[in-house]
Structure formats: structure tokens, C-alpha cells
Short mmCIF file of C-alpha atoms in Angstrom, two decimals:
data_model
loop_
_atom_site.label_atom_id
_atom_site.label_comp_id
_atom_site.label_asym_id
_atom_site.label_seq_id
_atom_site.Cartn_x
_atom_site.Cartn_y
_atom_site.Cartn_z
CA MET M 1 95.00 138.76 136.41
CA SER M 2 93.35 138.59 132.97
CA TRP M 3 89.95 136.97 133.28
CA ILE M 4 89.68 136.72 129.49
CA THR M 5 92.88 134.70 129.40
CA VAL M 6 91.77 132.51 132.29
CA VAL M 7 88.25 131.83 130.98
CA TRP M 8 89.20 131.23 127.33
CA SER M 9 92.17 129.08 128.33
CA MET M 10 90.10 126.97 130.72
CA ALA M 11 87.35 126.47 128.15
CA SER M 12 89.88 125.44 125.51
CA ALA M 13 91.64 123.14 127.98
CA VAL M 14 88.37 121.40 128.81
CA CYS M 15 87.71 120.79 125.12
CA LEU M 16 91.27 119.57 124.62
CA THR M 17 90.85 117.17 127.55
CA LEU M 18 87.63 115.79 126.07
CA ALA M 19 89.38 115.37 122.73
CA ALA M 20 92.24 113.45 124.35
CA ILE M 21 89.87 111.19 126.31
CA HIS M 22 87.72 110.23 123.33
CA PHE M 23 90.73 109.85 121.05
CA ALA M 24 92.25 107.43 123.56
CA ILE M 25 88.95 105.53 123.65
CA TRP M 26 88.90 105.39 119.86
CA LEU M 27 92.42 103.92 119.80
CA LYS M 28 91.07 100.99 121.85
CA ARG M 29 87.77 100.79 119.95
CA ARG M 30 88.69 101.43 116.33
CA ARG M 31 85.26 100.37 115.08
CA GLU M 32 83.49 103.11 117.08
CA ALA M 33 84.09 106.07 114.75
CA ALA M 34 81.84 108.31 116.87
CA HIS M 35 84.63 108.68 119.45
CA LEU M 36 87.10 109.84 116.78
CA LEU M 37 84.62 112.32 115.29
CA PHE M 38 83.76 113.74 118.70
CA ALA M 39 87.48 114.01 119.54
CA LEU M 40 88.04 115.98 116.31
CA SER M 41 85.11 118.31 117.03
CA ALA M 42 86.37 118.91 120.58
CA LEU M 43 89.87 119.50 119.20
CA GLY M 44 88.41 122.05 116.78
CA ALA M 45 86.60 123.79 119.64
CA ALA M 46 89.84 123.92 121.65
CA GLY M 47 91.75 125.37 118.67
CA THR M 48 89.03 127.93 118.06
CA GLY M 49 89.26 129.02 121.69
CA PHE M 50 93.04 129.45 121.66
CA ILE M 51 93.00 131.40 118.37
CA GLU M 52 90.11 133.56 119.55
CA LEU M 53 92.10 134.39 122.71
CA THR M 54 95.07 135.31 120.49
CA MET M 55 92.85 137.68 118.49
CA LEU M 56 91.44 139.32 121.63
CA LYS M 57 94.94 139.92 122.98
CA ALA M 58 96.49 140.97 119.63
CA THR M 59 98.51 144.20 119.61
CA THR M 60 99.19 144.51 115.88
CA VAL M 61 97.05 144.30 112.77
CA SER M 62 99.32 141.70 111.21
CA GLY M 63 99.09 139.46 114.26
CA TYR M 64 95.33 139.82 114.31
CA VAL M 65 95.03 139.00 110.59
CA ILE M 66 97.16 135.87 110.93
CA ALA M 67 95.02 134.64 113.84
CA LEU M 68 91.80 135.53 111.98
CA ARG M 69 92.79 133.58 108.86
CA LEU M 70 93.91 130.59 110.94
CA SER M 71 90.66 130.58 112.94
CA TYR M 72 88.73 129.04 110.02
CA LEU M 73 90.81 125.83 110.19
CA PRO M 74 89.75 124.62 113.69
CA LEU M 75 86.24 126.01 113.16
CA THR M 76 85.86 124.02 109.93
CA LEU M 77 87.22 120.91 111.66
CA LEU M 78 84.73 121.41 114.52
CA LEU M 79 81.66 121.81 112.29
CA ILE M 80 82.45 119.03 109.80
CA ALA M 81 83.31 116.55 112.56
CA MET M 82 80.17 117.50 114.51
CA ALA M 83 77.92 116.98 111.47
CA TRP M 84 79.32 113.52 110.73
CA TYR M 85 79.29 112.65 114.43
CA ALA M 86 75.55 113.37 114.53
CA CYS M 87 75.06 111.07 111.54
CA LYS M 88 77.18 108.24 112.91
CA TYR M 89 76.23 108.27 116.58
CA PHE M 90 72.60 109.37 116.61
CA GLY M 91 71.72 107.99 113.19
CA TYR M 92 69.36 110.93 112.63
CA GLY M 93 71.37 113.41 110.51
CA ARG M 94 71.22 113.17 106.73
CA PRO M 95 74.57 112.19 105.19
CA LEU M 96 73.74 114.39 102.19
CA LEU M 97 73.49 117.52 104.35
CA ALA M 98 76.67 116.52 106.19
CA THR M 99 78.38 116.26 102.79
CA VAL M 100 77.09 119.74 101.87
CA ILE M 101 78.52 121.13 105.12
CA THR M 102 81.84 119.43 104.40
CA VAL M 103 82.06 120.84 100.86
CA THR M 104 80.93 124.35 101.87
CA TRP M 105 83.36 124.73 104.76
CA ALA M 106 86.18 123.18 102.70
CA LEU M 107 85.47 125.92 100.17
CA VAL M 108 85.73 128.46 102.99
CA ILE M 109 89.25 127.18 103.76
CA VAL M 110 90.28 127.35 100.10
CA VAL M 111 88.97 130.89 99.61
CA ASP M 112 90.45 132.02 102.91
CA ALA M 113 93.88 130.86 101.73
CA PHE M 114 93.77 133.46 98.94
CA ALA M 115 92.10 136.30 100.92
CA PRO M 116 94.80 138.51 102.52
CA PHE M 117 92.50 139.70 105.32
CA GLY M 118 90.19 136.70 105.56
CA LEU M 119 86.60 136.43 104.41
CA ASN M 120 85.16 139.14 106.66
CA PHE M 121 87.33 142.08 105.64
CA GLU M 122 88.53 143.55 102.40
CA GLU M 123 91.13 145.34 104.50
CA ILE M 124 91.77 145.91 108.23
CA PHE M 125 92.94 149.43 108.92
CA SER M 126 93.56 149.25 112.67
CA LEU M 127 92.75 147.60 115.98
CA HIS M 128 90.35 149.22 118.39
CA ILE M 129 91.16 148.55 122.05
CA ALA M 130 87.91 148.15 123.98
CA GLN M 131 87.33 147.38 127.64
CA THR M 132 85.12 144.95 129.50
CA PRO M 133 82.85 146.13 132.33
CA TRP M 134 85.54 145.04 134.80
CA GLY M 135 88.18 147.10 133.01
CA GLU M 136 90.08 144.48 131.00
CA SER M 137 91.13 145.53 127.49
CA PHE M 138 90.71 143.48 124.30
CA ALA M 139 91.26 144.10 120.59
CA LEU M 140 88.61 144.55 117.90
CA PRO M 141 89.28 145.02 114.16
CA ARG M 142 88.39 148.14 112.19
CA GLY M 143 88.25 147.82 108.43
CA GLU M 144 86.26 147.50 105.21
CA SER M 145 83.82 144.61 104.92
CA SER M 146 84.48 142.02 102.20
CA PRO M 147 81.81 140.58 99.88
CA LEU M 148 83.33 137.17 100.61
CA HIS M 149 81.54 137.18 103.96
CA HIS M 150 78.45 135.94 102.06
CA LEU M 151 80.28 132.62 101.67
CA LEU M 152 80.49 132.46 105.47
CA ASN M 153 76.78 133.22 105.66
CA LEU M 154 76.11 130.34 103.24
CA ALA M 155 78.27 128.00 105.30
CA ASP M 156 76.46 129.05 108.48
CA ALA M 157 73.12 128.50 106.70
CA THR M 158 74.07 124.91 105.80
CA LEU M 159 74.83 124.26 109.45
CA ILE M 160 71.48 125.72 110.55
CA ILE M 161 69.60 123.65 107.94
CA PHE M 162 71.40 120.51 109.11
CA VAL M 163 70.49 121.17 112.75
CA LEU M 164 66.84 121.93 111.91
CA ASP M 165 66.58 118.76 109.81
CA LEU M 166 68.18 116.78 112.63
CA SER M 167 65.68 118.13 115.18
CA ALA M 168 62.76 117.42 112.80
CA THR M 169 63.89 113.81 112.44
CA ILE M 170 64.18 113.45 116.21
CA TRP M 171 60.69 114.96 116.58
CA LYS M 172 59.22 112.46 114.11
CA ARG M 173 60.73 109.59 116.06
CA GLY M 174 58.89 110.63 119.19
CA ASN M 175 61.62 112.32 121.25
CA ARG M 176 60.11 115.81 121.12
CA ARG M 177 61.94 117.14 124.15
CA ALA M 178 65.30 116.31 122.59
CA ALA M 179 64.14 117.79 119.26
CA ILE M 180 63.32 121.13 120.91
CA TYR M 181 66.54 120.98 122.91
CA VAL M 182 68.68 120.44 119.79
CA GLY M 183 66.71 122.51 117.28
CA VAL M 184 65.94 125.60 119.33
CA GLY M 185 69.06 125.50 121.51
CA ILE M 186 71.76 124.95 118.92
CA THR M 187 70.05 126.84 116.07
CA GLY M 188 69.32 129.82 118.29
CA ALA M 189 72.86 129.84 119.64
CA VAL M 190 74.41 129.70 116.14
CA ILE M 191 72.18 132.50 114.83
CA ALA M 192 72.89 134.62 117.90
CA VAL M 193 76.67 134.20 117.71
CA VAL M 194 76.76 134.87 113.95
CA ALA M 195 74.71 138.04 114.39
CA LEU M 196 76.88 139.12 117.32
CA ALA M 197 80.08 138.52 115.33
CA ARG M 198 78.80 140.45 112.31
CA LEU M 199 77.71 143.42 114.46
CA THR M 200 81.05 143.41 116.28
CA ASP M 201 83.03 143.30 113.02
CA ALA M 202 80.87 146.16 111.70
CA GLY M 203 81.72 148.23 114.77
CA VAL M 204 78.15 148.39 116.03
CA LEU M 205 78.97 146.44 119.20
CA GLN M 206 82.14 146.48 121.24
CA VAL M 207 82.13 143.07 122.94
CA PRO M 208 84.58 140.15 122.80
CA HIS M 209 83.93 137.45 120.24
CA ILE M 210 82.27 134.51 122.01
CA VAL M 211 82.13 132.13 119.05
CA THR M 212 84.21 129.68 121.05
CA PHE M 213 81.69 129.35 123.84
CA VAL M 214 78.70 128.91 121.55
CA TYR M 215 80.35 126.13 119.62
CA MET M 216 81.67 124.64 122.85
CA VAL M 217 78.13 124.51 124.17
CA SER M 218 77.06 122.84 120.92
CA VAL M 219 79.85 120.31 121.32
CA TYR M 220 78.79 119.61 124.89
CA ILE M 221 75.11 119.26 123.90
CA VAL M 222 75.81 116.92 121.01
CA GLY M 223 78.55 115.01 122.82
CA TYR M 224 76.81 114.67 126.16
CA PRO M 225 75.18 111.29 125.35
CA LEU M 226 78.52 109.87 124.22
CA SER M 227 80.35 111.23 127.27
CA ALA M 228 77.57 109.93 129.51
CA GLU M 229 77.90 106.59 127.77
CA VAL M 230 81.63 106.57 128.54
CA LEU M 231 80.91 107.33 132.19
CA ARG M 232 78.27 104.62 132.29
CA SER M 233 80.72 102.25 130.66
CA ALA M 234 83.28 103.07 133.36
CA GLN M 235 80.67 102.57 136.06
CA LEU M 236 79.52 99.35 134.45
CA GLU M 237 83.13 98.21 134.21
CA ARG M 238 83.62 98.83 137.92
CA GLN M 239 80.33 97.11 138.67
CA LEU M 240 81.39 94.29 136.37
CA GLN M 241 84.67 93.93 138.23
CA VAL M 242 82.80 93.80 141.53
CA SER M 243 80.28 91.36 140.07
CA GLU M 244 83.05 89.22 138.63
CA ALA M 245 84.78 89.18 142.00
CA LYS M 246 81.53 88.16 143.69
CA LEU M 247 80.86 85.63 140.95
CA SER M 248 84.35 84.24 141.33
CA GLU M 249 83.86 83.94 145.08
CA THR M 250 80.44 82.35 144.59
CA GLU M 251 81.89 79.96 142.03
CA ARG M 252 84.71 79.08 144.41
CA ARG M 253 82.22 78.38 147.19
CA MET M 254 80.03 76.33 144.89
CA THR M 255 83.08 74.40 143.71
CA LEU M 256 84.13 73.68 147.28
CA ALA M 257 80.58 72.64 148.19
CA ALA M 258 80.34 70.47 145.08
CA GLU M 259 83.68 68.83 145.76
CA ALA M 260 82.68 68.22 149.37
CA ALA M 261 79.51 66.51 148.11
CA HIS M 262 81.50 64.70 145.38
CA LEU M 263 79.54 66.54 142.69
CA THR M 264 80.68 68.20 139.47
CA LEU M 265 79.00 71.34 138.15
CA TRP M 266 78.99 71.65 134.37
CA GLU M 267 77.59 73.84 131.62
CA TRP M 268 77.25 73.19 127.90
CA ASP M 269 77.14 76.31 125.69
CA ILE M 270 75.02 74.84 122.90
CA VAL M 271 75.48 77.80 120.54
CA ARG M 272 79.30 77.75 120.69
CA ASP M 273 79.49 74.02 121.52
CA GLU M 274 81.75 74.47 124.53
CA ILE M 275 81.53 72.50 127.78
CA TRP M 276 82.73 73.91 131.10
CA ALA M 277 83.05 71.91 134.31
CA THR M 278 84.33 72.59 137.80
CA ASN M 279 86.77 69.84 138.52
CA GLU M 280 90.04 68.87 136.94
CA ARG M 281 88.65 65.98 134.94
CA ARG M 282 86.03 68.21 133.30
CA GLY M 283 82.82 66.67 134.54
CA GLY M 284 84.10 63.12 134.54
CA SER M 285 84.97 63.18 130.84
CA GLY M 286 88.62 62.43 131.47
CA VAL M 287 89.62 65.59 129.54
CA ASN M 288 92.05 67.83 131.39
CA SER M 289 91.60 71.58 131.80
CA LEU M 290 94.03 72.43 128.97
CA GLU M 291 91.99 70.68 126.27
CA LYS M 292 88.93 72.14 124.60
CA LEU M 293 85.87 70.12 125.53
CA ASP M 294 82.99 70.07 123.08
CA PHE M 295 80.11 67.63 122.65
CA ASN M 296 81.93 65.33 120.23
CA ARG M 297 84.98 65.20 122.50
CA PHE M 298 82.67 64.37 125.40
CA LEU M 299 80.97 61.58 123.41
CA HIS M 300 84.37 60.17 122.48
CA SER M 301 85.18 59.79 126.19
CA LEU M 302 82.08 57.61 126.76
CA HIS M 303 81.95 53.84 126.69
CA PRO M 304 80.97 52.82 123.13
CA ASP M 305 77.84 51.06 124.38
CA ASP M 306 76.60 54.25 126.09
CA ARG M 307 77.14 56.84 123.34
CA ASN M 308 73.80 56.32 121.59
CA VAL M 309 71.95 56.36 124.91
CA VAL M 310 73.53 59.67 126.00
CA THR M 311 73.01 61.21 122.55
CA ALA M 312 69.33 60.25 122.64
CA ALA M 313 68.92 61.70 126.15
CA MET M 314 70.61 64.96 125.11
CA THR M 315 68.48 65.22 121.96
CA LYS M 316 65.31 64.58 123.93
CA ALA M 317 66.21 67.33 126.41
CA VAL M 318 67.16 69.88 123.73
CA LYS M 319 64.13 69.22 121.54
CA GLY M 320 61.69 68.31 124.31
CA ASP M 321 61.00 69.37 127.87
CA GLY M 322 64.56 70.48 128.60
CA VAL M 323 65.23 67.85 131.29
CA TYR M 324 68.30 65.65 130.89
CA GLU M 325 69.10 62.54 132.94
CA SER M 326 71.52 59.74 132.21
CA LYS M 327 73.80 57.16 133.74
CA HIS M 328 76.77 56.32 131.59
CA ARG M 329 80.30 55.01 131.67
CA ILE M 330 83.41 57.11 131.11
CA VAL M 331 86.58 55.48 129.83
CA ARG M 332 89.61 57.37 131.12
CA PRO M 333 92.84 57.57 129.07
CA ASN M 334 94.40 55.01 131.42
CA GLY M 335 91.69 52.51 130.45
CA LYS M 336 89.75 52.61 133.73
CA THR M 337 85.97 52.81 133.51
CA PHE M 338 83.87 54.99 135.79
CA TRP M 339 80.13 55.29 136.17
CA ILE M 340 78.66 58.82 136.09
CA ALA M 341 75.12 59.94 136.93
CA ALA M 342 74.23 63.27 135.28
CA ARG M 343 71.25 65.58 135.50
CA GLY M 344 70.73 68.85 133.68
CA ARG M 345 68.24 71.39 132.41
CA VAL M 346 68.21 73.26 129.10
CA GLU M 347 67.80 77.05 128.93
CA PHE M 348 65.88 78.41 125.92
CA ASP M 349 65.70 81.90 124.43
CA GLY M 350 62.51 83.78 123.63
CA GLU M 351 62.03 81.82 120.40
CA ARG M 352 62.42 78.45 122.15
CA ASN M 353 65.89 77.91 120.74
CA PRO M 354 68.24 76.03 123.12
CA ILE M 355 71.18 78.19 124.22
CA ARG M 356 72.79 76.30 127.09
CA MET M 357 72.41 73.34 129.43
CA ARG M 358 73.46 73.43 133.07
CA GLY M 359 73.69 70.42 135.34
CA ILE M 360 75.55 68.30 137.86
CA SER M 361 77.35 64.99 137.64
CA MET M 362 78.31 62.48 140.31
CA ASP M 363 80.69 59.56 140.29
CA ILE M 364 78.55 56.52 141.12
CA THR M 365 81.20 53.90 140.42
CA ALA M 366 81.18 52.65 144.02
CA GLN M 367 77.38 52.51 143.97
CA LYS M 368 77.41 50.59 140.70
CA HIS M 369 79.97 48.15 142.10
CA ALA M 370 77.78 47.67 145.17
CA GLU M 371 74.75 47.14 142.94
CA GLU M 372 76.69 44.61 140.89
CA LYS M 373 77.73 42.74 144.03
CA PHE M 374 74.14 42.80 145.20
CA ARG M 375 72.98 41.52 141.82
CA LEU M 376 75.52 38.70 141.85
CA THR M 377 74.54 37.78 145.38
CA VAL M 378 70.87 37.74 144.44
CA GLU M 379 71.57 35.71 141.30
CA ALA M 380 73.61 33.19 143.29
CA SER M 381 70.84 32.66 145.83
CA PRO M 382 69.24 29.17 145.71
CA ASN M 383 65.93 30.80 146.60
CA GLY M 384 63.69 32.90 144.43
CA ILE M 385 64.38 36.62 145.12
CA ILE M 386 61.72 39.18 144.25
CA LEU M 387 62.06 42.94 144.84
CA VAL M 388 58.68 44.68 145.15
CA ASP M 389 57.86 48.40 145.48
CA GLU M 390 55.14 49.97 147.62
CA GLU M 391 52.63 49.79 144.78
CA GLY M 392 53.16 46.07 144.45
CA GLY M 393 55.15 46.30 141.23
CA ILE M 394 57.90 43.77 140.69
CA ALA M 395 61.20 45.63 140.28
CA MET M 396 63.67 42.77 140.16
CA VAL M 397 63.82 38.98 140.11
CA ASN M 398 66.65 36.48 139.96
CA SER M 399 67.09 33.44 137.75
CA GLN M 400 65.78 31.08 140.46
CA THR M 401 62.49 33.02 140.41
CA GLU M 402 62.27 32.39 136.66
CA LYS M 403 62.69 28.66 137.30
CA LEU M 404 60.15 28.59 140.13
CA PHE M 405 57.35 30.45 138.36
CA GLY M 406 58.02 29.70 134.69
CA TYR M 407 58.26 33.35 133.64
CA ILE M 408 61.21 34.95 131.89
CA ARG M 409 62.52 38.13 133.50
CA GLU M 410 61.14 40.53 130.88
CA GLU M 411 57.62 39.09 131.33
CA ILE M 412 57.40 39.58 135.07
CA ILE M 413 59.31 42.85 135.68
CA GLY M 414 56.80 45.67 136.17
CA ARG M 415 53.80 43.42 136.75
CA SER M 416 51.93 43.22 140.04
CA VAL M 417 53.19 40.77 142.61
CA GLU M 418 49.61 39.51 142.91
CA THR M 419 50.27 37.76 139.58
CA LEU M 420 52.22 35.16 141.55
CA VAL M 421 49.47 34.69 144.17
CA PRO M 422 46.77 32.00 143.70
CA GLN M 423 43.43 33.38 142.58
CA ARG M 424 41.65 32.50 145.81
CA PHE M 425 44.09 34.62 147.86
CA ARG M 426 44.53 37.65 145.57
CA HIS M 427 41.75 39.81 147.00
CA ALA M 428 43.30 39.79 150.47
CA HIS M 429 46.97 40.11 149.51
CA PRO M 430 47.07 43.94 148.84
CA SER M 431 45.91 44.66 152.39
CA TYR M 432 48.68 42.43 153.79
CA ARG M 433 51.20 44.25 151.57
CA ARG M 434 50.07 47.70 152.74
CA ALA M 435 50.24 46.55 156.36
CA PHE M 436 53.84 45.48 155.86
CA PHE M 437 54.90 48.85 154.38
CA GLU M 438 53.21 50.68 157.24
CA ALA M 439 55.44 48.82 159.72
CA PRO M 440 58.30 47.35 157.71
CA MET M 441 60.45 44.79 159.51
CA ALA M 442 62.23 41.58 158.63
CA ARG M 443 59.93 38.61 159.28
CA ALA M 444 58.42 35.47 157.82
CA MET M 445 55.30 35.91 155.74
CA GLY M 446 52.09 34.25 156.93
CA ALA M 447 53.57 32.72 160.06
CA GLY M 448 51.49 29.72 161.13
CA ARG M 449 49.69 29.47 157.78
CA GLU M 450 50.27 27.39 154.71
CA LEU M 451 51.33 29.58 151.76
CA PHE M 452 50.97 28.77 148.09
CA ALA M 453 52.30 30.42 144.93
CA ARG M 454 51.02 30.29 141.37
CA ARG M 455 53.12 29.44 138.33
CA LYS M 456 52.67 30.84 134.83
CA ASP M 457 50.84 27.66 133.78
CA GLY M 458 48.36 28.08 136.64
CA THR M 459 49.66 25.30 138.86
CA GLU M 460 50.20 25.99 142.52
CA PHE M 461 53.00 24.92 144.85
CA PRO M 462 53.66 25.39 148.55
CA VAL M 463 56.19 28.03 149.55
CA GLU M 464 57.81 29.70 152.48
CA ILE M 465 58.49 33.45 152.12
CA GLY M 466 60.82 35.69 154.08
CA LEU M 467 60.30 39.48 153.95
CA ALA M 468 62.89 42.22 154.52
CA PRO M 469 62.46 46.00 153.96
CA LEU M 470 65.04 47.71 151.76
CA GLU M 471 65.48 51.52 151.83
CA THR M 472 66.67 53.06 148.54
CA PRO M 473 66.76 56.60 147.06
CA GLU M 474 63.66 55.62 145.06
CA GLY M 475 61.73 54.65 148.19
CA THR M 476 61.09 51.59 150.33
CA PHE M 477 61.10 48.16 148.71
CA VAL M 478 60.48 44.71 150.15
CA LEU M 479 62.94 41.95 149.38
CA SER M 480 61.10 38.62 149.27
CA ALA M 481 62.89 35.29 149.47
CA VAL M 482 60.67 32.51 148.09
CA VAL M 483 61.45 28.87 148.94
CA ASP M 484 59.67 26.04 147.11
CA ILE M 485 58.82 23.52 149.84
CA THR M 486 57.13 20.99 147.54
CA ALA M 487 59.86 18.41 148.11
CA ARG M 488 59.73 18.98 151.85
CA LYS M 489 55.95 18.61 151.86
CA GLU M 490 56.24 15.40 149.86
CA ALA M 491 58.91 14.12 152.26
CA GLU M 492 56.67 14.99 155.18
CA LEU M 493 53.77 13.12 153.57
CA GLU M 494 56.01 10.12 152.89
CA ALA M 495 57.22 10.15 156.48
CA GLN M 496 53.63 10.39 157.65
CA ARG M 497 52.71 7.42 155.49
CA HIS M 498 55.62 5.49 156.89
CA ARG M 499 54.59 6.37 160.40
CA THR M 500 51.06 5.20 159.68
CA GLU M 501 52.28 1.90 158.27
CA MET M 502 54.58 1.38 161.22
CA ALA M 503 51.71 2.00 163.60
CA HIS M 504 49.59 -0.51 161.68
CA LEU M 505 52.34 -3.12 161.76
CA SER M 506 52.82 -2.49 165.46
CA ARG M 507 49.15 -3.11 166.06
CA VAL M 508 49.23 -6.32 163.97
CA ALA M 509 52.27 -7.61 165.86
CA LEU M 510 50.62 -6.78 169.15
CA MET M 511 47.47 -8.68 168.16
CA SER M 512 49.59 -11.69 167.11
CA GLU M 513 51.44 -11.65 170.40
CA MET M 514 48.20 -11.34 172.29
CA SER M 515 46.74 -14.24 170.30
CA THR M 516 49.77 -16.44 171.01
CA SER M 517 49.65 -15.65 174.70
CA LEU M 518 45.92 -16.26 174.83
CA ALA M 519 46.32 -19.56 172.98
CA HIS M 520 49.01 -20.63 175.42
CA GLU M 521 46.88 -19.68 178.38
CA LEU M 522 43.87 -21.57 177.02
CA ASN M 523 45.81 -24.58 175.82
CA GLN M 524 46.39 -26.23 179.25
CA PRO M 525 42.78 -25.97 180.55
CA LEU M 526 41.51 -27.21 177.25
CA SER M 527 43.98 -30.13 177.32
CA GLY M 528 42.68 -31.14 180.80
CA ILE M 529 39.13 -30.81 179.62
CA VAL M 530 39.88 -32.95 176.58
CA SER M 531 41.63 -35.57 178.75
CA ASN M 532 38.71 -35.62 181.18
CA ALA M 533 36.25 -35.90 178.32
CA ALA M 534 38.20 -38.81 176.86
CA ALA M 535 38.27 -40.54 180.28
CA GLY M 536 34.56 -40.01 180.63
CA GLN M 537 33.94 -41.52 177.22
CA ARG M 538 35.96 -44.55 178.21
CA PHE M 539 33.97 -44.94 181.47
CA ILE M 540 30.81 -44.73 179.50
CA ARG M 541 31.89 -47.42 177.04
CA HIS M 542 32.95 -49.82 179.81
CA GLY M 543 29.71 -49.21 181.51
#
């Protein structure tokens, strides 16, 4: 078994494999020229290895000369591609020096085409068969040195200058370890291999040419970051696939949870103006999943009366604190109107520029219908209805309340309920209100006491008030039903007056009856007395 054949073939095959890998990557990423340049340099290293093996195993001078002259082609490709790769990928090499390398080694190819024995030899007389320490034979040339080898020295010098300049630039940018690694490692290797090749060609040393391995090492050193980047890209791609699978599963779970809670998750990419949503109707916009949904398309799906309100809320969130809340109507293509409650939060970049908004939406049509029914019921009530929060603020009134108190709705909403309480009772009313909220239950207010309310003009009127607690998402409210009992009080007073008059008349009639009876009872005795008196007067007159 020939170890020289095995080792040189394996080294060349490795370089050829690297060339194929990076060339395939370049075919998919045409803008990344570094992959193409590295593939060309690796291809040059592989060609140099195969030709060098042919030279070592040559048996005739003519075969050796052909291989020697051809060896400058892959070597030139390797060095030119490596120089431009360093400029493109690392951004450190000087394009001018890379151009000098390109021109110099192109000149080597041109001169070599007209030199019958290559640039190293004026003439090759014979092949010397040497042996390795393990007894394997290889061929070495014997001939007269050519003055054209100075052109090779110049070409090698341009490469060394390029590498030293590259390492100096890396050093200046702070990466001193890499500068030493590139400058000392590659420069030393190039100088060593050139010296070894010249001594071997001069017959001073009898060792195989190892130019292939030195340049292969240079290719590996320079190309390691790119190859490592490819490996990292593959790892990242696998991790991305795993992450995407997990993200997809998480999204599916969130979608199921959102659908179970009758919620819609949505996201607005502000930069690209694209809106994504979880359910089929795209966040309640009425736009199906096949249509592109942007902000204008979303606004177009809103009820015309709500578009300015939603636009203002969005603008406030994007330019303000980043919090978005709105309740708006969506008009579906079939003409049906739905109520949507939406909440979201804006994400900003480092410069406070809005990049996206994420949020949730919920169909509150049923709730709005219930609220409308409640409102109609309250409005239809013959009593004054007042909705009061725990702080005593008036949240809602009906039209009957406006009639009772003389306020219009806009004047009274938000004011304290104590506004409707007579001045003499206001100081005590807050404590009664707090006591009710501590133990809320439906009951009459001020049972056993006379209650009075105060109108806008300051007049007071008697009332009866019923209280009922109302639990809402915003907290506990008290629903007060106010009944004006002025007419009843007046009727009661009138009835009382009638009762008093009737009692008086009864007493008068009783006195009249008693007088008549008394007169009747006294009439007979008095008549006898009168008759007796008259008889006595007659006796007196007749003596």
C-alpha cells in the first residue's frame, strides 16, 4: 500500500469535498460571493494535491514536466481565490494587493505556457528516485535551474506581503490573537514550503514536495470561520425548525384557548402594515384568510361612525403610551353588524419607533344587545333610575330622572349623587352610602323615614327610593329607583283634611241631636210649669 498515494489522495478529496459543499451553498446564495471564492480556493488546493501526487509517482521526464507545468494552474487559482476571499469575507485585505497577486500569478501562467520545462528549470535531465523513511519511492527532478524562477519568488513575495498586511490590519482592529495566528502561521508556512521546494529542486534535500499540505492548511485556516458559519447555520436551521415546531404547537394551543374563551389574537406589523389574526374572520374584520389585511382594509370594515374613533385610539397608542383600547362595530359583507372590544399594546424599538402592536379582540355583540335592552328598560321606567358607583359618582340616568330633577343628562353624569340630596342631609349621606356598599342588598332606602330630594332649582320634593346592587366588570354599582310621591302626599293631606271636616261635621250633628233631645225632654216639664204658673196668676187675680 502506498502511503503517499493514500495521504495525498485523501487530502485532495477533503479539499474537493469542501469545494463542492461551498459551491452548492453559493448556488443557493448567489449574493454571498465568499462561498464561491472559498470553493475555488479549495478546488485549487485539490488540483494541486492531485498534480503533486502525479509528479511524485512519475516514471518519465516528459510525464513529470507535463505535471509540473500544469501544477501552476490550480496553484494560481488557489492563491488568487484565497486573496479575494480574504477581502470579501473578512473585509480586512486590501483589494489593491489582491489585484497585484492576481496580475503576478496570471503572469506566471502566461510565462509558464512558453517555458518548455516550467519556471523552475531550464532543462530537466532525469528523475531521481528517492525513498521515504518507511521505504516508499518517489520521483525528484534533476536539471538546470532557470532564471525564470525569480518570477515565482516575486509571486510568492506578493502573497507574503498580502498576508502580513492582512495580519497588521487585524492587529489594529484589536484581534491580536487572530493577527498572530494568520500572520505568523500562514507567512511562516509559505516561507518554509518555498524554501523546502527550492532546496529539493536544487538537489540539496531529498524529500517529497509538500506544497499541497501547506496551502491546504492555509485554506483551512482562512476558511475555518466560513465553514464554522455554515455549521452554525445548519445548527441554527435545525434549532429554528424545532423552535418553529414548538411555536406552531404553542400557537395552536393559544388559538384553541382563545377560541374556547371566544377571543381573537391579533398582531399588526406597523412597519410592513400587515395584520395577522387567529380566527377565520381575521380578528372580527370580516376579511377571510385569503385576503391581505392591512390597516386601511381593516378601517374599511368598520362602521362609518366608528372609523375616526378607532383611528384616534390607534394614533394615541402609537404616538403615546402604547396602550390601545376600543369598542367598535364591524360591518360584515352580508350587512350584519357586530360589536368588537379590542385591547392591544405597541412594541417599540430602541429609538422609540413603533414596530408592531399585539392584542386581543372579543365579540361583545350579545353584551351590547343586553346593554341596549337594559337601557331601553331603564328609559321606559316611569320612575327615575340612577346608577351610582362606589365613590358616589352618577354613571347613568334615564329621561324620567331628567324630568324629576330638572337636569339634562350631560349635566348630571359624573357628578356626585349628593348633588340630588337636600343640603341639610348631605353631610350624613356618604356614610349611609358606604354602609350600603359594605353589605349590598336590595331594599328600600330610609325605611320608616321621610325622604326628600333636591331639584336643580333648589326646590325639594318627597320621594321614595328603592336600592339594588348591580355587579359589573367595572365593579359594584347601586341601581336607585326614585319615585316622586308629591301627588301622593298631597292626596294624603287632602284626605286628612276631609277626615277632619267629617269629624267636625259629625260633632256638629251630634250636638244638634243632643240639643233637640234635650229640648224635647225639657219641653213637657216647662209646659206644666207654665200652665201651673198661669193657673196661679188666675187664682191671684180672682183673689
